[in-house]
Amino acid sequence: MRKFPYFCGKETDTMKILKVPFVENPEETDLDSLVETRGARFLIDTVNWPDKFQYAPIAGGSILRTPDSFIVDFRVSGLDLRVQNLEDNGSQWEDSCVEMFVQSPSGTDYFNFEINPLGKILSAAGPDRHQRVKRSLEELSEIIRIHSVTSNKPINYEGGIHSWRVTLCIPLELLGIDPENVPCEIRANFYKCGDLTAHPHFVTWSPVETPNPDFHRPEFFGKLILK
């Protein structure tokens, strides 16, 4: 595999690194067993802005790679459950939300995938937070989603402990990766947020060293090693 250049700024001492396992024949076992036994686990537990946002639900998951996709299994347990965006490409970050941001191997753009408990996704591409183009609904339909929360109406529970799970199968092409020429590594970060929940929070996997919450900072992405 060839190592691609990527825009990342300098590697920091706090930057996290995760080795992503490769599973050649994922269909040989059920999905739950696959992510539980073969996935690399990560925790979304870095509170970067404790003076302003102290709360952090229990959040994390597992990730692995197949020949043509990433499988990402998010699990959350914490206060509140807010789901107001019932369609893709809404304001998912305002809901109870988990996110995966991935830098293209070319280093020019990064892709955000923001997912609420119903598996509804906001995704866009661009070089920064201002110059972004939303992915088409046709592209988003290629992402397989399995989610534990089901509803056809908005949800807004304030307080109480709520546990939920979303599993995604994202085609490599939607991550800017050619399945026939996978890079040795890419830059990425995982987030947990809920801007309009009763207990707003902004928690990250790899630390983000900014004065205020800002997930659109690829210079602070961690590193995924692709086996």
JSON list of N, CA, C and O in Angstrom, two decimals, residues 91-140:
[
{"chain": "A", "resi": 91, "resn": "SER", "atom": "N", "xyz": [-29.99, 19.41, 10.61]},
{"chain": "A", "resi": 91, "resn": "SER", "atom": "CA", "xyz": [-29.10, 19.99, 11.63]},
{"chain": "A", "resi": 91, "resn": "SER", "atom": "C", "xyz": [-28.83, 18.94, 12.70]},
{"chain": "A", "resi": 91, "resn": "SER", "atom": "O", "xyz": [-29.15, 19.12, 13.88]},
{"chain": "A", "resi": 92, "resn": "GLN", "atom": "N", "xyz": [-28.23, 17.84, 12.28]},
{"chain": "A", "resi": 92, "resn": "GLN", "atom": "CA", "xyz": [-28.03, 16.70, 13.17]},
{"chain": "A", "resi": 92, "resn": "GLN", "atom": "C", "xyz": [-27.23, 17.06, 14.42]},
{"chain": "A", "resi": 92, "resn": "GLN", "atom": "O", "xyz": [-27.42, 16.45, 15.48]},
{"chain": "A", "resi": 93, "resn": "TRP", "atom": "N", "xyz": [-26.32, 18.02, 14.34]},
{"chain": "A", "resi": 93, "resn": "TRP", "atom": "CA", "xyz": [-25.47, 18.37, 15.48]},
{"chain": "A", "resi": 93, "resn": "TRP", "atom": "C", "xyz": [-26.28, 18.95, 16.63]},
{"chain": "A", "resi": 93, "resn": "TRP", "atom": "O", "xyz": [-25.82, 18.96, 17.78]},
{"chain": "A", "resi": 94, "resn": "GLU", "atom": "N", "xyz": [-27.49, 19.42, 16.36]},
{"chain": "A", "resi": 94, "resn": "GLU", "atom": "CA", "xyz": [-28.34, 19.95, 17.42]},
{"chain": "A", "resi": 94, "resn": "GLU", "atom": "C", "xyz": [-29.00, 18.85, 18.23]},
{"chain": "A", "resi": 94, "resn": "GLU", "atom": "O", "xyz": [-29.43, 19.07, 19.36]},
{"chain": "A", "resi": 95, "resn": "ASP", "atom": "N", "xyz": [-29.11, 17.66, 17.64]},
{"chain": "A", "resi": 95, "resn": "ASP", "atom": "CA", "xyz": [-29.67, 16.49, 18.32]},
{"chain": "A", "resi": 95, "resn": "ASP", "atom": "C", "xyz": [-28.62, 15.82, 19.19]},
{"chain": "A", "resi": 95, "resn": "ASP", "atom": "O", "xyz": [-27.45, 16.21, 19.21]},
{"chain": "A", "resi": 96, "resn": "SER", "atom": "N", "xyz": [-29.02, 14.77, 19.89]},
{"chain": "A", "resi": 96, "resn": "SER", "atom": "CA", "xyz": [-28.03, 13.83, 20.42]},
{"chain": "A", "resi": 96, "resn": "SER", "atom": "C", "xyz": [-27.29, 13.30, 19.19]},
{"chain": "A", "resi": 96, "resn": "SER", "atom": "O", "xyz": [-27.91, 12.81, 18.25]},
{"chain": "A", "resi": 97, "resn": "CYS", "atom": "N", "xyz": [-25.97, 13.39, 19.17]},
{"chain": "A", "resi": 97, "resn": "CYS", "atom": "CA", "xyz": [-25.26, 13.21, 17.91]},
{"chain": "A", "resi": 97, "resn": "CYS", "atom": "C", "xyz": [-23.88, 12.61, 18.15]},
{"chain": "A", "resi": 97, "resn": "CYS", "atom": "O", "xyz": [-23.19, 12.95, 19.11]},
{"chain": "A", "resi": 98, "resn": "VAL", "atom": "N", "xyz": [-23.49, 11.70, 17.26]},
{"chain": "A", "resi": 98, "resn": "VAL", "atom": "CA", "xyz": [-22.11, 11.23, 17.17]},
{"chain": "A", "resi": 98, "resn": "VAL", "atom": "C", "xyz": [-21.59, 11.59, 15.78]},
{"chain": "A", "resi": 98, "resn": "VAL", "atom": "O", "xyz": [-22.36, 11.69, 14.83]},
{"chain": "A", "resi": 99, "resn": "GLU", "atom": "N", "xyz": [-20.27, 11.79, 15.68]},
{"chain": "A", "resi": 99, "resn": "GLU", "atom": "CA", "xyz": [-19.73, 12.28, 14.43]},
{"chain": "A", "resi": 99, "resn": "GLU", "atom": "C", "xyz": [-18.39, 11.62, 14.12]},
{"chain": "A", "resi": 99, "resn": "GLU", "atom": "O", "xyz": [-17.62, 11.29, 15.03]},
{"chain": "A", "resi": 100, "resn": "MET", "atom": "N", "xyz": [-18.13, 11.48, 12.83]},
{"chain": "A", "resi": 100, "resn": "MET", "atom": "CA", "xyz": [-16.84, 11.03, 12.34]},
{"chain": "A", "resi": 100, "resn": "MET", "atom": "C", "xyz": [-16.41, 11.98, 11.23]},
{"chain": "A", "resi": 100, "resn": "MET", "atom": "O", "xyz": [-17.13, 12.17, 10.26]},
{"chain": "A", "resi": 101, "resn": "PHE", "atom": "N", "xyz": [-15.25, 12.62, 11.40]},
{"chain": "A", "resi": 101, "resn": "PHE", "atom": "CA", "xyz": [-14.67, 13.48, 10.38]},
{"chain": "A", "resi": 101, "resn": "PHE", "atom": "C", "xyz": [-13.44, 12.79, 9.82]},
{"chain": "A", "resi": 101, "resn": "PHE", "atom": "O", "xyz": [-12.60, 12.30, 10.58]},
{"chain": "A", "resi": 102, "resn": "VAL", "atom": "N", "xyz": [-13.31, 12.75, 8.50]},
{"chain": "A", "resi": 102, "resn": "VAL", "atom": "CA", "xyz": [-12.20, 12.04, 7.85]},
{"chain": "A", "resi": 102, "resn": "VAL", "atom": "C", "xyz": [-11.58, 12.92, 6.80]},
{"chain": "A", "resi": 102, "resn": "VAL", "atom": "O", "xyz": [-12.28, 13.51, 5.96]},
{"chain": "A", "resi": 103, "resn": "GLN", "atom": "N", "xyz": [-10.25, 13.01, 6.79]},
{"chain": "A", "resi": 103, "resn": "GLN", "atom": "CA", "xyz": [-9.53, 13.77, 5.77]},
{"chain": "A", "resi": 103, "resn": "GLN", "atom": "C", "xyz": [-9.31, 12.91, 4.53]},
{"chain": "A", "resi": 103, "resn": "GLN", "atom": "O", "xyz": [-8.95, 11.73, 4.62]},
{"chain": "A", "resi": 104, "resn": "SER", "atom": "N", "xyz": [-9.55, 13.49, 3.37]},
{"chain": "A", "resi": 104, "resn": "SER", "atom": "CA", "xyz": [-9.25, 12.79, 2.12]},
{"chain": "A", "resi": 104, "resn": "SER", "atom": "C", "xyz": [-7.76, 12.48, 2.04]},
{"chain": "A", "resi": 104, "resn": "SER", "atom": "O", "xyz": [-6.93, 13.28, 2.47]},
{"chain": "A", "resi": 105, "resn": "PRO", "atom": "N", "xyz": [-7.38, 11.31, 1.50]},
{"chain": "A", "resi": 105, "resn": "PRO", "atom": "CA", "xyz": [-5.96, 11.01, 1.34]},
{"chain": "A", "resi": 105, "resn": "PRO", "atom": "C", "xyz": [-5.21, 12.06, 0.52]},
{"chain": "A", "resi": 105, "resn": "PRO", "atom": "O", "xyz": [-4.01, 12.23, 0.69]},
{"chain": "A", "resi": 106, "resn": "SER", "atom": "N", "xyz": [-5.92, 12.77, -0.36]},
{"chain": "A", "resi": 106, "resn": "SER", "atom": "CA", "xyz": [-5.27, 13.81, -1.15]},
{"chain": "A", "resi": 106, "resn": "SER", "atom": "C", "xyz": [-4.90, 15.02, -0.31]},
{"chain": "A", "resi": 106, "resn": "SER", "atom": "O", "xyz": [-4.08, 15.84, -0.70]},
{"chain": "A", "resi": 107, "resn": "GLY", "atom": "N", "xyz": [-5.56, 15.16, 0.84]},
{"chain": "A", "resi": 107, "resn": "GLY", "atom": "CA", "xyz": [-5.27, 16.27, 1.74]},
{"chain": "A", "resi": 107, "resn": "GLY", "atom": "C", "xyz": [-6.00, 17.55, 1.42]},
{"chain": "A", "resi": 107, "resn": "GLY", "atom": "O", "xyz": [-5.81, 18.56, 2.11]},
{"chain": "A", "resi": 108, "resn": "THR", "atom": "N", "xyz": [-6.84, 17.57, 0.39]},
{"chain": "A", "resi": 108, "resn": "THR", "atom": "CA", "xyz": [-7.50, 18.82, 0.00]},
{"chain": "A", "resi": 108, "resn": "THR", "atom": "C", "xyz": [-8.79, 19.06, 0.77]},
{"chain": "A", "resi": 108, "resn": "THR", "atom": "O", "xyz": [-9.09, 20.18, 1.17]},
{"chain": "A", "resi": 109, "resn": "ASP", "atom": "N", "xyz": [-9.59, 18.03, 0.97]},
{"chain": "A", "resi": 109, "resn": "ASP", "atom": "CA", "xyz": [-10.88, 18.16, 1.63]},
{"chain": "A", "resi": 109, "resn": "ASP", "atom": "C", "xyz": [-10.96, 17.20, 2.81]},
{"chain": "A", "resi": 109, "resn": "ASP", "atom": "O", "xyz": [-10.19, 16.26, 2.93]},
{"chain": "A", "resi": 110, "resn": "TYR", "atom": "N", "xyz": [-11.96, 17.46, 3.67]},
{"chain": "A", "resi": 110, "resn": "TYR", "atom": "CA", "xyz": [-12.32, 16.48, 4.67]},
{"chain": "A", "resi": 110, "resn": "TYR", "atom": "C", "xyz": [-13.84, 16.30, 4.63]},
{"chain": "A", "resi": 110, "resn": "TYR", "atom": "O", "xyz": [-14.58, 17.16, 4.15]},
{"chain": "A", "resi": 111, "resn": "PHE", "atom": "N", "xyz": [-14.28, 15.16, 5.13]},
{"chain": "A", "resi": 111, "resn": "PHE", "atom": "CA", "xyz": [-15.68, 14.78, 5.07]},
{"chain": "A", "resi": 111, "resn": "PHE", "atom": "C", "xyz": [-16.22, 14.65, 6.49]},
{"chain": "A", "resi": 111, "resn": "PHE", "atom": "O", "xyz": [-15.60, 14.01, 7.34]},
{"chain": "A", "resi": 112, "resn": "ASN", "atom": "N", "xyz": [-17.38, 15.24, 6.74]},
{"chain": "A", "resi": 112, "resn": "ASN", "atom": "CA", "xyz": [-18.02, 15.10, 8.04]},
{"chain": "A", "resi": 112, "resn": "ASN", "atom": "C", "xyz": [-19.25, 14.20, 7.91]},
{"chain": "A", "resi": 112, "resn": "ASN", "atom": "O", "xyz": [-20.03, 14.31, 6.95]},
{"chain": "A", "resi": 113, "resn": "PHE", "atom": "N", "xyz": [-19.39, 13.30, 8.87]},
{"chain": "A", "resi": 113, "resn": "PHE", "atom": "CA", "xyz": [-20.55, 12.43, 8.97]},
{"chain": "A", "resi": 113, "resn": "PHE", "atom": "C", "xyz": [-21.12, 12.63, 10.37]},
{"chain": "A", "resi": 113, "resn": "PHE", "atom": "O", "xyz": [-20.50, 12.24, 11.36]},
{"chain": "A", "resi": 114, "resn": "GLU", "atom": "N", "xyz": [-22.29, 13.26, 10.46]},
{"chain": "A", "resi": 114, "resn": "GLU", "atom": "CA", "xyz": [-22.91, 13.59, 11.74]},
{"chain": "A", "resi": 114, "resn": "GLU", "atom": "C", "xyz": [-24.23, 12.82, 11.83]},
{"chain": "A", "resi": 114, "resn": "GLU", "atom": "O", "xyz": [-25.11, 12.99, 10.99]},
{"chain": "A", "resi": 115, "resn": "ILE", "atom": "N", "xyz": [-24.37, 11.99, 12.86]},
{"chain": "A", "resi": 115, "resn": "ILE", "atom": "CA", "xyz": [-25.43, 10.99, 12.91]},
{"chain": "A", "resi": 115, "resn": "ILE", "atom": "C", "xyz": [-26.21, 11.12, 14.20]},
{"chain": "A", "resi": 115, "resn": "ILE", "atom": "O", "xyz": [-25.63, 11.15, 15.30]},
{"chain": "A", "resi": 116, "resn": "ASN", "atom": "N", "xyz": [-27.54, 11.15, 14.11]},
{"chain": "A", "resi": 116, "resn": "ASN", "atom": "CA", "xyz": [-28.36, 11.16, 15.32]},
{"chain": "A", "resi": 116, "resn": "ASN", "atom": "C", "xyz": [-28.85, 9.75, 15.65]},
{"chain": "A", "resi": 116, "resn": "ASN", "atom": "O", "xyz": [-28.57, 8.80, 14.90]},
{"chain": "A", "resi": 117, "resn": "PRO", "atom": "N", "xyz": [-29.57, 9.55, 16.76]},
{"chain": "A", "resi": 117, "resn": "PRO", "atom": "CA", "xyz": [-29.95, 8.20, 17.16]},
{"chain": "A", "resi": 117, "resn": "PRO", "atom": "C", "xyz": [-30.85, 7.46, 16.18]},
{"chain": "A", "resi": 117, "resn": "PRO", "atom": "O", "xyz": [-30.95, 6.22, 16.26]},
{"chain": "A", "resi": 118, "resn": "LEU", "atom": "N", "xyz": [-31.49, 8.16, 15.26]},
{"chain": "A", "resi": 118, "resn": "LEU", "atom": "CA", "xyz": [-32.31, 7.50, 14.24]},
{"chain": "A", "resi": 118, "resn": "LEU", "atom": "C", "xyz": [-31.51, 7.12, 13.01]},
{"chain": "A", "resi": 118, "resn": "LEU", "atom": "O", "xyz": [-32.07, 6.63, 12.02]},
{"chain": "A", "resi": 119, "resn": "GLY", "atom": "N", "xyz": [-30.20, 7.35, 13.06]},
{"chain": "A", "resi": 119, "resn": "GLY", "atom": "CA", "xyz": [-29.36, 7.02, 11.91]},
{"chain": "A", "resi": 119, "resn": "GLY", "atom": "C", "xyz": [-29.46, 8.01, 10.78]},
{"chain": "A", "resi": 119, "resn": "GLY", "atom": "O", "xyz": [-29.00, 7.74, 9.67]},
{"chain": "A", "resi": 120, "resn": "LYS", "atom": "N", "xyz": [-30.02, 9.18, 11.04]},
{"chain": "A", "resi": 120, "resn": "LYS", "atom": "CA", "xyz": [-30.10, 10.23, 10.01]},
{"chain": "A", "resi": 120, "resn": "LYS", "atom": "C", "xyz": [-28.78, 10.98, 9.97]},
{"chain": "A", "resi": 120, "resn": "LYS", "atom": "O", "xyz": [-28.24, 11.37, 11.01]},
{"chain": "A", "resi": 121, "resn": "ILE", "atom": "N", "xyz": [-28.27, 11.20, 8.77]},
{"chain": "A", "resi": 121, "resn": "ILE", "atom": "CA", "xyz": [-26.90, 11.66, 8.59]},
{"chain": "A", "resi": 121, "resn": "ILE", "atom": "C", "xyz": [-26.85, 13.02, 7.89]},
{"chain": "A", "resi": 121, "resn": "ILE", "atom": "O", "xyz": [-27.57, 13.26, 6.91]},
{"chain": "A", "resi": 122, "resn": "LEU", "atom": "N", "xyz": [-25.98, 13.87, 8.40]},
{"chain": "A", "resi": 122, "resn": "LEU", "atom": "CA", "xyz": [-25.54, 15.06, 7.68]},
{"chain": "A", "resi": 122, "resn": "LEU", "atom": "C", "xyz": [-24.11, 14.80, 7.21]},
{"chain": "A", "resi": 122, "resn": "LEU", "atom": "O", "xyz": [-23.25, 14.40, 8.01]},
{"chain": "A", "resi": 123, "resn": "SER", "atom": "N", "xyz": [-23.84, 15.01, 5.93]},
{"chain": "A", "resi": 123, "resn": "SER", "atom": "CA", "xyz": [-22.49, 14.82, 5.42]},
{"chain": "A", "resi": 123, "resn": "SER", "atom": "C", "xyz": [-22.20, 15.87, 4.36]},
{"chain": "A", "resi": 123, "resn": "SER", "atom": "O", "xyz": [-23.05, 16.21, 3.55]},
{"chain": "A", "resi": 124, "resn": "ALA", "atom": "N", "xyz": [-20.96, 16.38, 4.41]},
{"chain": "A", "resi": 124, "resn": "ALA", "atom": "CA", "xyz": [-20.53, 17.38, 3.44]},
{"chain": "A", "resi": 124, "resn": "ALA", "atom": "C", "xyz": [-19.04, 17.23, 3.22]},
{"chain": "A", "resi": 124, "resn": "ALA", "atom": "O", "xyz": [-18.34, 16.53, 3.96]},
{"chain": "A", "resi": 125, "resn": "ALA", "atom": "N", "xyz": [-18.55, 17.91, 2.19]},
{"chain": "A", "resi": 125, "resn": "ALA", "atom": "CA", "xyz": [-17.13, 17.87, 1.85]},
{"chain": "A", "resi": 125, "resn": "ALA", "atom": "C", "xyz": [-16.63, 19.28, 1.61]},
{"chain": "A", "resi": 125, "resn": "ALA", "atom": "O", "xyz": [-17.37, 20.15, 1.13]},
{"chain": "A", "resi": 126, "resn": "GLY", "atom": "N", "xyz": [-15.36, 19.52, 1.94]},
{"chain": "A", "resi": 126, "resn": "GLY", "atom": "CA", "xyz": [-14.76, 20.82, 1.70]},
{"chain": "A", "resi": 126, "resn": "GLY", "atom": "C", "xyz": [-13.47, 20.98, 2.48]},
{"chain": "A", "resi": 126, "resn": "GLY", "atom": "O", "xyz": [-13.14, 20.15, 3.32]},
{"chain": "A", "resi": 127, "resn": "PRO", "atom": "N", "xyz": [-12.72, 22.06, 2.24]},
{"chain": "A", "resi": 127, "resn": "PRO", "atom": "CA", "xyz": [-11.43, 22.25, 2.89]},
{"chain": "A", "resi": 127, "resn": "PRO", "atom": "C", "xyz": [-11.52, 22.85, 4.29]},
{"chain": "A", "resi": 127, "resn": "PRO", "atom": "O", "xyz": [-10.56, 22.77, 5.05]},
{"chain": "A", "resi": 128, "resn": "ASP", "atom": "N", "xyz": [-12.69, 23.47, 4.63]},
{"chain": "A", "resi": 128, "resn": "ASP", "atom": "CA", "xyz": [-12.85, 24.07, 5.95]},
{"chain": "A", "resi": 128, "resn": "ASP", "atom": "C", "xyz": [-14.33, 24.13, 6.27]},
{"chain": "A", "resi": 128, "resn": "ASP", "atom": "O", "xyz": [-15.17, 23.64, 5.51]},
{"chain": "A", "resi": 129, "resn": "ARG", "atom": "N", "xyz": [-14.66, 24.74, 7.41]},
{"chain": "A", "resi": 129, "resn": "ARG", "atom": "CA", "xyz": [-16.07, 24.74, 7.83]},
{"chain": "A", "resi": 129, "resn": "ARG", "atom": "C", "xyz": [-16.95, 25.63, 6.96]},
{"chain": "A", "resi": 129, "resn": "ARG", "atom": "O", "xyz": [-18.17, 25.44, 6.91]},
{"chain": "A", "resi": 130, "resn": "HIS", "atom": "N", "xyz": [-16.38, 26.60, 6.25]},
{"chain": "A", "resi": 130, "resn": "HIS", "atom": "CA", "xyz": [-17.17, 27.54, 5.48]},
{"chain": "A", "resi": 130, "resn": "HIS", "atom": "C", "xyz": [-17.39, 27.10, 4.04]},
{"chain": "A", "resi": 130, "resn": "HIS", "atom": "O", "xyz": [-18.43, 27.37, 3.46]},
{"chain": "A", "resi": 131, "resn": "GLN", "atom": "N", "xyz": [-16.42, 26.44, 3.46]},
{"chain": "A", "resi": 131, "resn": "GLN", "atom": "CA", "xyz": [-16.52, 26.01, 2.06]},
{"chain": "A", "resi": 131, "resn": "GLN", "atom": "C", "xyz": [-16.89, 24.53, 2.02]},
{"chain": "A", "resi": 131, "resn": "GLN", "atom": "O", "xyz": [-16.05, 23.67, 1.79]},
{"chain": "A", "resi": 132, "resn": "ARG", "atom": "N", "xyz": [-18.19, 24.24, 2.24]},
{"chain": "A", "resi": 132, "resn": "ARG", "atom": "CA", "xyz": [-18.62, 22.86, 2.30]},
{"chain": "A", "resi": 132, "resn": "ARG", "atom": "C", "xyz": [-19.79, 22.63, 1.34]},
{"chain": "A", "resi": 132, "resn": "ARG", "atom": "O", "xyz": [-20.66, 23.48, 1.18]},
{"chain": "A", "resi": 133, "resn": "VAL", "atom": "N", "xyz": [-19.79, 21.45, 0.74]},
{"chain": "A", "resi": 133, "resn": "VAL", "atom": "CA", "xyz": [-20.86, 21.05, -0.18]},
{"chain": "A", "resi": 133, "resn": "VAL", "atom": "C", "xyz": [-21.48, 19.77, 0.38]},
{"chain": "A", "resi": 133, "resn": "VAL", "atom": "O", "xyz": [-20.78, 18.78, 0.60]},
{"chain": "A", "resi": 134, "resn": "LYS", "atom": "N", "xyz": [-22.79, 19.81, 0.60]},
{"chain": "A", "resi": 134, "resn": "LYS", "atom": "CA", "xyz": [-23.45, 18.64, 1.15]},
{"chain": "A", "resi": 134, "resn": "LYS", "atom": "C", "xyz": [-23.42, 17.48, 0.16]},
{"chain": "A", "resi": 134, "resn": "LYS", "atom": "O", "xyz": [-23.56, 17.68, -1.06]},
{"chain": "A", "resi": 135, "resn": "ARG", "atom": "N", "xyz": [-23.27, 16.26, 0.70]},
{"chain": "A", "resi": 135, "resn": "ARG", "atom": "CA", "xyz": [-23.37, 15.08, -0.15]},
{"chain": "A", "resi": 135, "resn": "ARG", "atom": "C", "xyz": [-24.81, 14.91, -0.59]},
{"chain": "A", "resi": 135, "resn": "ARG", "atom": "O", "xyz": [-25.76, 15.25, 0.13]},
{"chain": "A", "resi": 136, "resn": "SER", "atom": "N", "xyz": [-25.00, 14.36, -1.77]},
{"chain": "A", "resi": 136, "resn": "SER", "atom": "CA", "xyz": [-26.36, 14.17, -2.29]},
{"chain": "A", "resi": 136, "resn": "SER", "atom": "C", "xyz": [-27.08, 13.08, -1.50]},
{"chain": "A", "resi": 136, "resn": "SER", "atom": "O", "xyz": [-26.44, 12.20, -0.89]},
{"chain": "A", "resi": 137, "resn": "LEU", "atom": "N", "xyz": [-28.40, 13.12, -1.53]},
{"chain": "A", "resi": 137, "resn": "LEU", "atom": "CA", "xyz": [-29.18, 12.09, -0.85]},
{"chain": "A", "resi": 137, "resn": "LEU", "atom": "C", "xyz": [-28.93, 10.73, -1.49]},
{"chain": "A", "resi": 137, "resn": "LEU", "atom": "O", "xyz": [-28.99, 9.70, -0.81]},
{"chain": "A", "resi": 138, "resn": "GLU", "atom": "N", "xyz": [-28.63, 10.72, -2.78]},
{"chain": "A", "resi": 138, "resn": "GLU", "atom": "CA", "xyz": [-28.29, 9.46, -3.44]},
{"chain": "A", "resi": 138, "resn": "GLU", "atom": "C", "xyz": [-27.00, 8.88, -2.87]},
{"chain": "A", "resi": 138, "resn": "GLU", "atom": "O", "xyz": [-26.91, 7.67, -2.62]},
{"chain": "A", "resi": 139, "resn": "GLU", "atom": "N", "xyz": [-26.01, 9.74, -2.65]},
{"chain": "A", "resi": 139, "resn": "GLU", "atom": "CA", "xyz": [-24.76, 9.26, -2.04]},
{"chain": "A", "resi": 139, "resn": "GLU", "atom": "C", "xyz": [-25.01, 8.74, -0.63]},
{"chain": "A", "resi": 139, "resn": "GLU", "atom": "O", "xyz": [-24.49, 7.68, -0.25]},
{"chain": "A", "resi": 140, "resn": "LEU", "atom": "N", "xyz": [-25.79, 9.48, 0.14]},
{"chain": "A", "resi": 140, "resn": "LEU", "atom": "CA", "xyz": [-26.03, 9.08, 1.52]},
{"chain": "A", "resi": 140, "resn": "LEU", "atom": "C", "xyz": [-26.82, 7.78, 1.60]},
{"chain": "A", "resi": 140, "resn": "LEU", "atom": "O", "xyz": [-26.70, 7.04, 2.58]}
]
